Short mmCIF file of C-alpha atoms in Angstrom, two decimals:
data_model
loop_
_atom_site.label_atom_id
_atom_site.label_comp_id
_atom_site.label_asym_id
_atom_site.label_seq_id
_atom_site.Cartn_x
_atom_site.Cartn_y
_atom_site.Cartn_z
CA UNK A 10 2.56 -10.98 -34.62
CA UNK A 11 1.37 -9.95 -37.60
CA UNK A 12 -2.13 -11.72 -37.21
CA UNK A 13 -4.95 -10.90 -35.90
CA UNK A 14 -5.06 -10.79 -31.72
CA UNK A 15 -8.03 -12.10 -30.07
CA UNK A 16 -8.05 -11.63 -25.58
CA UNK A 17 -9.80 -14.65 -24.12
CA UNK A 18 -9.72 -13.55 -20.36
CA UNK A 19 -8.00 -11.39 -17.51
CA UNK A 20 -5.56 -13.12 -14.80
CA UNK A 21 -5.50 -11.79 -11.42
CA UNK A 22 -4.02 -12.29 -8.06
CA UNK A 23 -6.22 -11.82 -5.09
CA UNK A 24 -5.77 -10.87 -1.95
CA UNK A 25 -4.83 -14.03 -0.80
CA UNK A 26 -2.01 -14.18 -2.86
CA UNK A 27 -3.41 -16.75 -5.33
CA UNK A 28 -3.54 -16.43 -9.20
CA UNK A 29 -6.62 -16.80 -10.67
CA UNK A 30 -7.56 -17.73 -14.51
CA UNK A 31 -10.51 -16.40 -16.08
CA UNK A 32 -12.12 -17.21 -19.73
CA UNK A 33 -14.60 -14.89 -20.82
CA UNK A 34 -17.09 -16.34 -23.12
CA UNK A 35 -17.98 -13.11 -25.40
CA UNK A 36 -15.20 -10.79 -24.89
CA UNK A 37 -13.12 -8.89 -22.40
CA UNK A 38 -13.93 -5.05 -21.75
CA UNK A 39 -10.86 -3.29 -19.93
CA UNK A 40 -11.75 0.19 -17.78
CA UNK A 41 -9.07 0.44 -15.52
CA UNK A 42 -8.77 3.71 -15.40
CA UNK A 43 -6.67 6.37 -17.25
CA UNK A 44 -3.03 4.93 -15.84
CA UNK A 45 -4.26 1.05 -15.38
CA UNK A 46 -5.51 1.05 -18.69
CA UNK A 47 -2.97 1.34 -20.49
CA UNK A 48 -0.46 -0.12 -17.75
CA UNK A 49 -2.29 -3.47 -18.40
CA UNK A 50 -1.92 -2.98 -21.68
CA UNK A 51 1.21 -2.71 -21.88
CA UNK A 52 1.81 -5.69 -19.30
CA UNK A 53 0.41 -8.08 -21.61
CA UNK A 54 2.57 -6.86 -24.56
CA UNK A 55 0.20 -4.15 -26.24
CA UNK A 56 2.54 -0.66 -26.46
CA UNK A 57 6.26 0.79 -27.59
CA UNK A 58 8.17 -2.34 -29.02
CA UNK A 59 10.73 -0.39 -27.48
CA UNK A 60 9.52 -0.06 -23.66
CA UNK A 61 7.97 -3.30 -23.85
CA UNK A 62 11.74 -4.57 -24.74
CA UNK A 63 13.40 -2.84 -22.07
CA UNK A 64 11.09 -4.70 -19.78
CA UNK A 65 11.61 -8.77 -21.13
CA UNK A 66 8.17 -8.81 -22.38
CA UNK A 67 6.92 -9.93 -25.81
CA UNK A 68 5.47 -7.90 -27.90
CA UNK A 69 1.89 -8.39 -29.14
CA UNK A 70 0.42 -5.53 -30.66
CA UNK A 71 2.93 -3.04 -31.28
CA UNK A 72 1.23 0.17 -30.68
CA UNK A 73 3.04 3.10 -29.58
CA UNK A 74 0.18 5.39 -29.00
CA UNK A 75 -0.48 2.88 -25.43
CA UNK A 76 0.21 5.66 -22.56
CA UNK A 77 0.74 8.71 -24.97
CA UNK A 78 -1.71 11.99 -25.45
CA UNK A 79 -2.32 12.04 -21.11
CA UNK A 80 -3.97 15.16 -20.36
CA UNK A 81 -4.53 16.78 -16.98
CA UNK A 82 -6.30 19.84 -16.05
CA UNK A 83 -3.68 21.76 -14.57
CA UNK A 84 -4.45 24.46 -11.53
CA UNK A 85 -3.20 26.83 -9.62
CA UNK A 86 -4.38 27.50 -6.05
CA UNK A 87 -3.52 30.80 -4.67
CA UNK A 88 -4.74 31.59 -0.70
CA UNK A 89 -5.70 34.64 0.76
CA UNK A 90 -6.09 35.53 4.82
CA UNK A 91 -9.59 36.57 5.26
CA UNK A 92 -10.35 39.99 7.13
CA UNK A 93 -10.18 40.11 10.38
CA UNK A 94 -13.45 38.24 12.60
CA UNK A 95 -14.19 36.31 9.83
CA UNK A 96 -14.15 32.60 10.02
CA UNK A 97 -13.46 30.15 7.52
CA UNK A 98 -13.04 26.25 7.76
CA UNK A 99 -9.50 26.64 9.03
CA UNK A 100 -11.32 27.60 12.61
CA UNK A 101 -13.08 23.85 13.22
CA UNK A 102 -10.27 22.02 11.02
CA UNK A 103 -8.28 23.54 14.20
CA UNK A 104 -11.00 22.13 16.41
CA UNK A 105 -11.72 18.95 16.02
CA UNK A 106 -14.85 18.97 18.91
CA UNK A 107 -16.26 21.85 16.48
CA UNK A 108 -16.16 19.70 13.48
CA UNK A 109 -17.72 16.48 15.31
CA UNK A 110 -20.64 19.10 16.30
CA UNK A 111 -20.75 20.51 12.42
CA UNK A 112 -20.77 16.89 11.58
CA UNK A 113 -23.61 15.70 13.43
CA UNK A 114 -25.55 19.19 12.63
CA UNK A 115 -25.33 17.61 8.68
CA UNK A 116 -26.17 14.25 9.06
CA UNK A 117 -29.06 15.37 11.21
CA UNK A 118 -30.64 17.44 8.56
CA UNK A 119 -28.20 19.14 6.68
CA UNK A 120 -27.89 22.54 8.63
CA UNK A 121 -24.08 24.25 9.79
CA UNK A 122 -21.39 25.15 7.55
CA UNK A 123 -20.82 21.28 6.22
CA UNK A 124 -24.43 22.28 4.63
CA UNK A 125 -24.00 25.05 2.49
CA UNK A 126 -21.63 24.86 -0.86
CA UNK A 127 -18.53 24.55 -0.10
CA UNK A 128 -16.55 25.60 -3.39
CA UNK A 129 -18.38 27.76 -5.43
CA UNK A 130 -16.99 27.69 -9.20
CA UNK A 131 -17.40 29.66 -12.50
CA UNK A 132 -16.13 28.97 -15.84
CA UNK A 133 -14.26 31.96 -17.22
CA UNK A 134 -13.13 33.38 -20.56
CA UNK A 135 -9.60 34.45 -21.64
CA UNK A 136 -9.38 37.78 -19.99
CA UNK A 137 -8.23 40.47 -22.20
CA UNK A 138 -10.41 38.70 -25.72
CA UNK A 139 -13.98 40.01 -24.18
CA UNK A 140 -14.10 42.84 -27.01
CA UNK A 141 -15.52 42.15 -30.59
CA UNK A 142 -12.68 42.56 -32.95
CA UNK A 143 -10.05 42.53 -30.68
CA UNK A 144 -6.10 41.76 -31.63
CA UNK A 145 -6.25 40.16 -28.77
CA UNK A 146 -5.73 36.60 -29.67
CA UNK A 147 -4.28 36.99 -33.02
CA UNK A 148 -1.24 38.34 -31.05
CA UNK A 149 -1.12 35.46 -28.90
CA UNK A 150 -1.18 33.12 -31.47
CA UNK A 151 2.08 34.70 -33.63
CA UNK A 152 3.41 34.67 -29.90
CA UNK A 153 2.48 31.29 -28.77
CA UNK A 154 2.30 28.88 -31.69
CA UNK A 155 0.35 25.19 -31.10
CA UNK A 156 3.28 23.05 -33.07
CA UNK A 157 6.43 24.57 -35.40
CA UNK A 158 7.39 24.60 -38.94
CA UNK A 159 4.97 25.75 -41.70
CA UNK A 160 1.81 23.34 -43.69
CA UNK A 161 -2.09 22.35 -43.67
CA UNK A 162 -1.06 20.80 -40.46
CA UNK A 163 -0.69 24.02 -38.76
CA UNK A 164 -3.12 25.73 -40.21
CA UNK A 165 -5.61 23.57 -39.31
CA UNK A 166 -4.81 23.09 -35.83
CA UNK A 167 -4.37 27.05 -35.14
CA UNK A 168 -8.04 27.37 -36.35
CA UNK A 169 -9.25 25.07 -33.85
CA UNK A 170 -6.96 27.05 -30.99
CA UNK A 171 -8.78 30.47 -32.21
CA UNK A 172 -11.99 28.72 -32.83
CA UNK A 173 -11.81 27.20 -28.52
CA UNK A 174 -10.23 30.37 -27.45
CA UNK A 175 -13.03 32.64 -29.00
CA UNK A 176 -16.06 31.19 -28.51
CA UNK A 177 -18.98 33.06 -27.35
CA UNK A 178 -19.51 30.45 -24.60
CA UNK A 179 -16.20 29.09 -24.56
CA UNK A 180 -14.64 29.25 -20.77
CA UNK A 181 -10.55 28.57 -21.03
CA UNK A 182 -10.00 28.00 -17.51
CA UNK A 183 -12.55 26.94 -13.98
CA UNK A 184 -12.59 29.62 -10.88
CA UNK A 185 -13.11 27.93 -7.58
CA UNK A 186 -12.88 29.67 -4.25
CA UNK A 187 -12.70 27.38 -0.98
CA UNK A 188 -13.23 28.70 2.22
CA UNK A 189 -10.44 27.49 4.02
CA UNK A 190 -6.30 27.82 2.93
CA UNK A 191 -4.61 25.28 0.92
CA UNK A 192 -0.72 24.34 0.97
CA UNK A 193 0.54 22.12 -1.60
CA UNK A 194 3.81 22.72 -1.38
CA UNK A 195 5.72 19.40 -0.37
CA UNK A 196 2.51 17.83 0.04
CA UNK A 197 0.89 14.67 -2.12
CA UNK A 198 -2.27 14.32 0.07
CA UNK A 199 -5.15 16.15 0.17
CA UNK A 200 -5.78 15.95 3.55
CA UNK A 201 -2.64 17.04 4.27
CA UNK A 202 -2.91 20.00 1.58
CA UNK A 203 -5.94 21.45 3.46
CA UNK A 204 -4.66 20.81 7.39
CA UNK A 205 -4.83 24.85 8.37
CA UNK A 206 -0.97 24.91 9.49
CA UNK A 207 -0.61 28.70 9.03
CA UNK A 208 -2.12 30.63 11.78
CA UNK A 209 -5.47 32.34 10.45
CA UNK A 210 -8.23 31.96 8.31
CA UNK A 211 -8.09 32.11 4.68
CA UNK A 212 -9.96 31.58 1.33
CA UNK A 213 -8.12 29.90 -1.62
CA UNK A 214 -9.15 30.46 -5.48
CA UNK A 215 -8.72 28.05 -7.36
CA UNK A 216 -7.39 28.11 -11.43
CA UNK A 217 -7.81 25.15 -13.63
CA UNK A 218 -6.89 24.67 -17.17
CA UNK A 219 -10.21 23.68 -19.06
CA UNK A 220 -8.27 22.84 -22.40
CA UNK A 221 -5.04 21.95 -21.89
CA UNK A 222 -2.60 21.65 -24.65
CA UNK A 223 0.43 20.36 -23.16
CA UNK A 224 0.73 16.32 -23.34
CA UNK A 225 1.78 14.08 -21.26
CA UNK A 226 2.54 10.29 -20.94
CA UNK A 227 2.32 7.35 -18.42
CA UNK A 228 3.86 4.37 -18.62
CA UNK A 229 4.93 0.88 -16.78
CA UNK A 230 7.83 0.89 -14.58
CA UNK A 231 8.55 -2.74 -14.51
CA UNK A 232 6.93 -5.99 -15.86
CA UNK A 233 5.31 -6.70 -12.55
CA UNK A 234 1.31 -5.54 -12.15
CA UNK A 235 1.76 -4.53 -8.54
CA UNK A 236 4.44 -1.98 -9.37
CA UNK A 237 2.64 1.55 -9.80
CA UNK A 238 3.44 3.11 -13.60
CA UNK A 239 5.28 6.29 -14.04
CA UNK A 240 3.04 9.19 -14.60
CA UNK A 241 4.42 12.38 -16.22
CA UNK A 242 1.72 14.48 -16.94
CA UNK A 243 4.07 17.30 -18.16
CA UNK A 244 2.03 20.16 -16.89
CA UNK A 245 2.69 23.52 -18.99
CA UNK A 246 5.22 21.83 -21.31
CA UNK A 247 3.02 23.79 -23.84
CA UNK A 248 3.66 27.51 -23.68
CA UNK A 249 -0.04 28.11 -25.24
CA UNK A 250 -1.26 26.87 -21.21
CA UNK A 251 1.18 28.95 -19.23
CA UNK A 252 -0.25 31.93 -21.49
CA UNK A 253 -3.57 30.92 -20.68
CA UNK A 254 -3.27 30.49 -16.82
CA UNK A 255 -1.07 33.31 -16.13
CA UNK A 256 -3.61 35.78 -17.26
CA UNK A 257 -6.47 33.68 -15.48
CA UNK A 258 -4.16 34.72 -12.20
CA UNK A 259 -3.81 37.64 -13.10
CA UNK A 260 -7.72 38.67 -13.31
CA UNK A 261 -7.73 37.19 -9.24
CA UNK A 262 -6.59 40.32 -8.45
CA UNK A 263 -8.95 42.40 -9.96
CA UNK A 264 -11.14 39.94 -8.47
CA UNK A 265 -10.06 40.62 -5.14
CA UNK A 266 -9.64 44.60 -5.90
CA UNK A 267 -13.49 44.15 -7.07
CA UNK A 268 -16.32 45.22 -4.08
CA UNK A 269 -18.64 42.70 -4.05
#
Protein backbone atom coordinates (compact mmCIF):
# COMPACT_ATOMS: atom_id res chain seq x y z
CA UNK A 1 0.00 0.00 0.00
CA UNK A 2 0.80 3.21 -0.63
CA UNK A 3 3.05 2.40 -3.77
CA UNK A 4 2.49 2.00 -6.91
CA UNK A 5 0.53 -1.53 -7.99
CA UNK A 6 1.67 -3.26 -10.98
CA UNK A 7 -0.77 -6.90 -12.10
CA UNK A 8 1.60 -9.46 -13.58
CA UNK A 9 -1.07 -12.15 -14.55
CA UNK A 10 -4.65 -13.73 -13.93
CA UNK A 11 -5.06 -17.20 -11.91
CA UNK A 12 -7.74 -19.45 -12.85
CA UNK A 13 -9.24 -22.77 -12.11
CA UNK A 14 -10.41 -24.84 -14.97
CA UNK A 15 -12.77 -27.12 -15.42
CA UNK A 16 -10.85 -29.79 -14.22
CA UNK A 17 -10.53 -28.41 -11.03
CA UNK A 18 -6.85 -27.39 -11.36
CA UNK A 19 -5.32 -23.89 -10.66
CA UNK A 20 -3.53 -22.46 -13.21
CA UNK A 21 -0.74 -19.51 -13.08
CA UNK A 22 -0.38 -17.16 -15.79
CA UNK A 23 2.39 -14.24 -16.35
CA UNK A 24 1.56 -11.87 -18.88
CA UNK A 25 4.50 -10.32 -20.50
CA UNK A 26 3.03 -6.65 -21.40
CA UNK A 27 0.08 -6.26 -19.25
CA UNK A 28 -3.21 -7.70 -18.16
CA UNK A 29 -6.55 -6.26 -19.75
CA UNK A 30 -9.69 -7.31 -17.53
CA UNK A 31 -13.40 -7.33 -19.48
CA UNK A 32 -15.34 -9.46 -17.47
CA UNK A 33 -18.26 -7.97 -17.78
CA UNK A 34 -20.24 -5.30 -15.82
CA UNK A 35 -20.61 -7.65 -12.39
CA UNK A 36 -17.19 -9.82 -13.00
CA UNK A 37 -15.35 -6.83 -13.45
CA UNK A 38 -15.45 -5.42 -10.66
CA UNK A 39 -16.12 -8.80 -8.62
CA UNK A 40 -12.50 -9.69 -9.64
CA UNK A 41 -11.51 -6.66 -8.62
CA UNK A 42 -12.47 -6.72 -5.62
CA UNK A 43 -11.27 -10.48 -5.12
CA UNK A 44 -7.82 -9.52 -5.52
CA UNK A 45 -8.08 -6.62 -2.99
CA UNK A 46 -9.00 -3.56 -5.35
CA UNK A 47 -12.48 -1.91 -3.67
CA UNK A 48 -14.18 -0.64 -0.10
CA UNK A 49 -11.37 -1.18 2.60
CA UNK A 50 -14.41 -1.83 4.36
CA UNK A 51 -16.11 -4.82 2.27
CA UNK A 52 -12.85 -6.08 1.40
CA UNK A 53 -12.36 -6.37 5.44
CA UNK A 54 -15.49 -8.00 6.11
CA UNK A 55 -14.33 -10.63 3.71
CA UNK A 56 -10.40 -11.54 5.22
CA UNK A 57 -8.89 -10.10 2.23
CA UNK A 58 -6.05 -7.56 1.99
CA UNK A 59 -6.44 -4.59 0.73
CA UNK A 60 -4.52 -3.35 -2.34
CA UNK A 61 -5.87 -0.47 -3.89
CA UNK A 62 -8.37 1.02 -1.79
CA UNK A 63 -10.92 2.29 -4.11
CA UNK A 64 -14.39 2.59 -3.14
CA UNK A 65 -15.86 3.55 -6.42
CA UNK A 66 -15.17 -0.69 -7.41
CA UNK A 67 -19.02 -1.86 -7.90
CA UNK A 68 -20.66 1.66 -7.37
CA UNK A 69 -22.58 3.97 -10.18
CA UNK A 70 -24.45 0.34 -11.76
CA UNK A 71 -27.01 1.42 -14.06
CA UNK A 72 -29.77 -0.62 -15.64
CA UNK A 73 -32.33 0.30 -18.09
CA UNK A 74 -35.33 -0.32 -16.25
CA UNK A 75 -38.81 -1.51 -18.15
CA UNK A 76 -42.02 -2.12 -17.80
CA UNK A 77 -43.91 -4.73 -19.86
CA UNK A 78 -47.57 -4.38 -19.92
CA UNK A 79 -49.72 -7.27 -22.14
CA UNK A 80 -52.73 -6.90 -23.92
CA UNK A 81 -55.23 -9.92 -25.37
CA UNK A 82 -55.40 -9.38 -29.00
CA UNK A 83 -58.96 -9.21 -30.75
CA UNK A 84 -60.59 -11.96 -31.35
CA UNK A 85 -59.14 -14.43 -34.66
CA UNK A 86 -56.05 -12.92 -34.40
CA UNK A 87 -52.99 -14.93 -33.76
CA UNK A 88 -49.95 -14.07 -32.10
CA UNK A 89 -46.85 -16.26 -31.07
CA UNK A 90 -48.68 -17.56 -28.04
CA UNK A 91 -50.66 -19.96 -30.77
CA UNK A 92 -47.28 -22.14 -31.93
CA UNK A 93 -45.47 -21.47 -28.42
CA UNK A 94 -48.73 -23.69 -27.50
CA UNK A 95 -47.82 -25.97 -30.37
CA UNK A 96 -44.75 -27.13 -30.41
CA UNK A 97 -45.25 -29.26 -34.07
CA UNK A 98 -46.22 -25.57 -35.37
CA UNK A 99 -43.06 -24.08 -34.22
CA UNK A 100 -40.74 -27.07 -35.56
CA UNK A 101 -42.66 -26.29 -39.05
CA UNK A 102 -42.06 -22.23 -38.51
CA UNK A 103 -38.60 -23.31 -37.72
CA UNK A 104 -37.68 -25.16 -40.65
CA UNK A 105 -39.77 -22.52 -42.93
CA UNK A 106 -36.68 -19.93 -41.55
CA UNK A 107 -33.77 -21.83 -41.85
CA UNK A 108 -34.95 -22.79 -45.31
CA UNK A 109 -35.09 -19.30 -46.58
CA UNK A 110 -36.32 -17.12 -44.10
CA UNK A 111 -40.18 -17.15 -44.85
CA UNK A 112 -43.17 -17.73 -41.76
CA UNK A 113 -43.62 -15.67 -38.83
CA UNK A 114 -39.87 -16.50 -37.31
CA UNK A 115 -39.05 -14.23 -40.57
CA UNK A 116 -40.55 -11.06 -40.16
CA UNK A 117 -39.48 -8.54 -37.10
CA UNK A 118 -40.39 -9.71 -34.25
CA UNK A 119 -40.30 -6.57 -31.79
CA UNK A 120 -40.73 -3.54 -33.46
CA UNK A 121 -39.31 -0.49 -31.25
CA UNK A 122 -39.38 3.38 -31.24
CA UNK A 123 -37.61 5.76 -29.15
CA UNK A 124 -40.01 8.22 -27.56
CA UNK A 125 -40.01 11.67 -25.97
CA UNK A 126 -41.35 12.73 -22.52
CA UNK A 127 -44.99 12.93 -23.27
CA UNK A 128 -46.58 16.04 -22.14
CA UNK A 129 -42.90 18.44 -23.12
CA UNK A 130 -43.78 18.17 -27.12
CA UNK A 131 -44.87 22.03 -27.08
CA UNK A 132 -42.27 24.93 -27.51
CA UNK A 133 -42.29 26.84 -24.32
CA UNK A 134 -43.99 24.57 -22.32
CA UNK A 135 -43.94 24.56 -18.18
CA UNK A 136 -43.84 21.31 -18.69
CA UNK A 137 -40.55 20.27 -17.38
CA UNK A 138 -39.74 23.18 -15.29
CA UNK A 139 -42.58 21.82 -13.06
CA UNK A 140 -41.14 18.52 -12.93
CA UNK A 141 -37.97 19.57 -11.99
CA UNK A 142 -39.18 21.85 -8.65
CA UNK A 143 -41.20 18.47 -8.23
CA UNK A 144 -38.60 15.93 -8.78
CA UNK A 145 -35.17 17.27 -7.87
CA UNK A 146 -31.79 15.15 -9.23
CA UNK A 147 -29.84 15.45 -5.60
CA UNK A 148 -30.90 17.85 -2.32
CA UNK A 149 -29.57 20.81 -0.60
CA UNK A 150 -28.65 24.03 -2.50
CA UNK A 151 -24.86 24.91 -4.65
CA UNK A 152 -23.01 24.85 -8.22
CA UNK A 153 -23.42 21.20 -7.68
CA UNK A 154 -27.03 21.28 -8.28
CA UNK A 155 -27.19 23.66 -10.57
CA UNK A 156 -25.11 22.10 -12.79
CA UNK A 157 -26.49 18.77 -12.73
CA UNK A 158 -30.29 20.09 -13.16
CA UNK A 159 -29.04 21.71 -16.46
CA UNK A 160 -27.91 18.56 -17.78
CA UNK A 161 -31.50 16.81 -16.58
CA UNK A 162 -33.37 19.76 -18.64
CA UNK A 163 -30.76 19.80 -21.27
CA UNK A 164 -31.47 15.32 -21.82
CA UNK A 165 -35.07 15.79 -21.10
CA UNK A 166 -35.56 18.56 -23.83
CA UNK A 167 -33.75 17.77 -26.59
CA UNK A 168 -35.11 18.02 -29.98
CA UNK A 169 -34.00 14.42 -30.65
CA UNK A 170 -33.73 13.34 -27.25
CA UNK A 171 -35.99 9.98 -26.65
CA UNK A 172 -36.37 9.40 -22.55
CA UNK A 173 -37.64 6.03 -22.72
CA UNK A 174 -37.67 2.75 -25.79
CA UNK A 175 -41.35 1.42 -27.00
CA UNK A 176 -41.28 -2.21 -27.95
CA UNK A 177 -44.33 -4.23 -28.78
CA UNK A 178 -43.92 -8.20 -28.96
CA UNK A 179 -46.36 -10.25 -30.43
CA UNK A 180 -46.89 -12.72 -27.95
CA UNK A 181 -47.76 -12.09 -23.79
CA UNK A 182 -45.13 -11.81 -21.27
CA UNK A 183 -45.38 -12.76 -17.39
CA UNK A 184 -42.65 -11.79 -15.21
CA UNK A 185 -44.12 -12.06 -12.23
CA UNK A 186 -42.26 -14.78 -10.06
CA UNK A 187 -40.27 -15.55 -12.95
CA UNK A 188 -36.17 -15.07 -13.46
CA UNK A 189 -36.04 -16.78 -16.92
CA UNK A 190 -36.87 -15.62 -20.03
CA UNK A 191 -38.08 -18.56 -21.36
CA UNK A 192 -40.16 -19.00 -18.71
CA UNK A 193 -41.38 -15.19 -18.88
CA UNK A 194 -42.68 -15.74 -22.46
CA UNK A 195 -44.26 -19.59 -22.01
CA UNK A 196 -48.10 -18.41 -23.10
CA UNK A 197 -49.68 -19.78 -19.67
CA UNK A 198 -52.78 -17.55 -19.88
CA UNK A 199 -55.28 -18.79 -22.29
CA UNK A 200 -55.25 -16.41 -25.50
CA UNK A 201 -53.23 -14.44 -27.58
CA UNK A 202 -51.73 -11.26 -26.66
CA UNK A 203 -49.27 -8.43 -27.59
CA UNK A 204 -46.98 -6.93 -24.86
CA UNK A 205 -45.43 -3.21 -25.07
CA UNK A 206 -42.64 -2.84 -23.81
CA UNK A 207 -41.19 0.54 -21.62
CA UNK A 208 -37.55 1.02 -21.01
CA UNK A 209 -35.78 3.73 -19.24
CA UNK A 210 -33.20 5.24 -21.81
CA UNK A 211 -31.48 7.48 -19.05
CA UNK A 212 -31.80 6.23 -15.92
CA UNK A 213 -30.93 8.18 -12.90
CA UNK A 214 -31.31 5.91 -10.12
CA UNK A 215 -27.87 4.03 -9.08
CA UNK A 216 -27.19 1.01 -8.16
CA UNK A 217 -24.31 -1.23 -6.84
CA UNK A 218 -22.90 -4.83 -7.11
CA UNK A 219 -20.68 -6.31 -5.07
CA UNK A 220 -18.83 -9.75 -3.84
CA UNK A 221 -20.60 -11.97 -1.58
CA UNK A 222 -17.73 -13.91 -0.26
CA UNK A 223 -13.93 -14.17 -0.94
CA UNK A 224 -14.41 -17.19 -3.12
CA UNK A 225 -14.52 -16.50 -7.25
CA UNK A 226 -17.14 -19.16 -7.82
CA UNK A 227 -19.63 -17.49 -5.50
CA UNK A 228 -21.97 -15.17 -7.75
CA UNK A 229 -21.78 -11.22 -6.39
CA UNK A 230 -24.77 -9.47 -5.08
CA UNK A 231 -26.39 -7.29 -7.60
CA UNK A 232 -28.73 -4.47 -6.47
CA UNK A 233 -29.48 -2.51 -9.26
CA UNK A 234 -31.94 -0.32 -7.22
CA UNK A 235 -34.42 0.24 -9.97
CA UNK A 236 -36.50 3.63 -9.45
CA UNK A 237 -34.67 4.50 -6.20
CA UNK A 238 -34.60 7.91 -8.08
CA UNK A 239 -38.01 9.54 -8.15
CA UNK A 240 -36.83 11.61 -11.44
CA UNK A 241 -37.30 7.65 -13.31
CA UNK A 242 -40.61 6.70 -11.79
CA UNK A 243 -41.74 10.29 -13.17
CA UNK A 244 -40.37 9.47 -16.35
CA UNK A 245 -41.84 5.90 -16.86
CA UNK A 246 -45.13 6.46 -15.41
CA UNK A 247 -46.05 8.94 -18.02
CA UNK A 248 -44.33 6.69 -20.79
CA UNK A 249 -47.30 4.12 -19.50
CA UNK A 250 -49.47 6.30 -19.48
CA UNK A 251 -49.23 7.43 -23.36
CA UNK A 252 -49.82 3.20 -24.03
CA UNK A 253 -53.14 3.94 -23.67
CA UNK A 254 -53.60 6.54 -25.95
CA UNK A 255 -51.61 4.29 -27.96
CA UNK A 256 -53.99 1.64 -27.80
CA UNK A 257 -57.14 4.22 -27.91
CA UNK A 258 -55.21 5.44 -31.27
CA UNK A 259 -56.74 3.72 -34.83
CA UNK A 260 -53.99 2.71 -36.63
Amino acid sequence: EGSEVFTSGVSFTSKSAQTHNITAKKEVILSAGVFQSPQLLELSGIGSRDLLAQHGIKVIVENPNVGENLQDHAYVPISFEAAEGVPTADSFLRDPEMLKTFMQMYEKDGSGPLGGFFIPMAQTKLPGAFTPGSSFLPDLMKKVSPIKGNGKGRTELEKITMDLLSQEDGATCLHQLAKAQLNIAGHTQFTKMIAPTTPGDFITLFVSLNHPFSRGNTHIASPSVSTHPRIDPKYFSHPMDIEIIARHIQLLSKLLDTYP
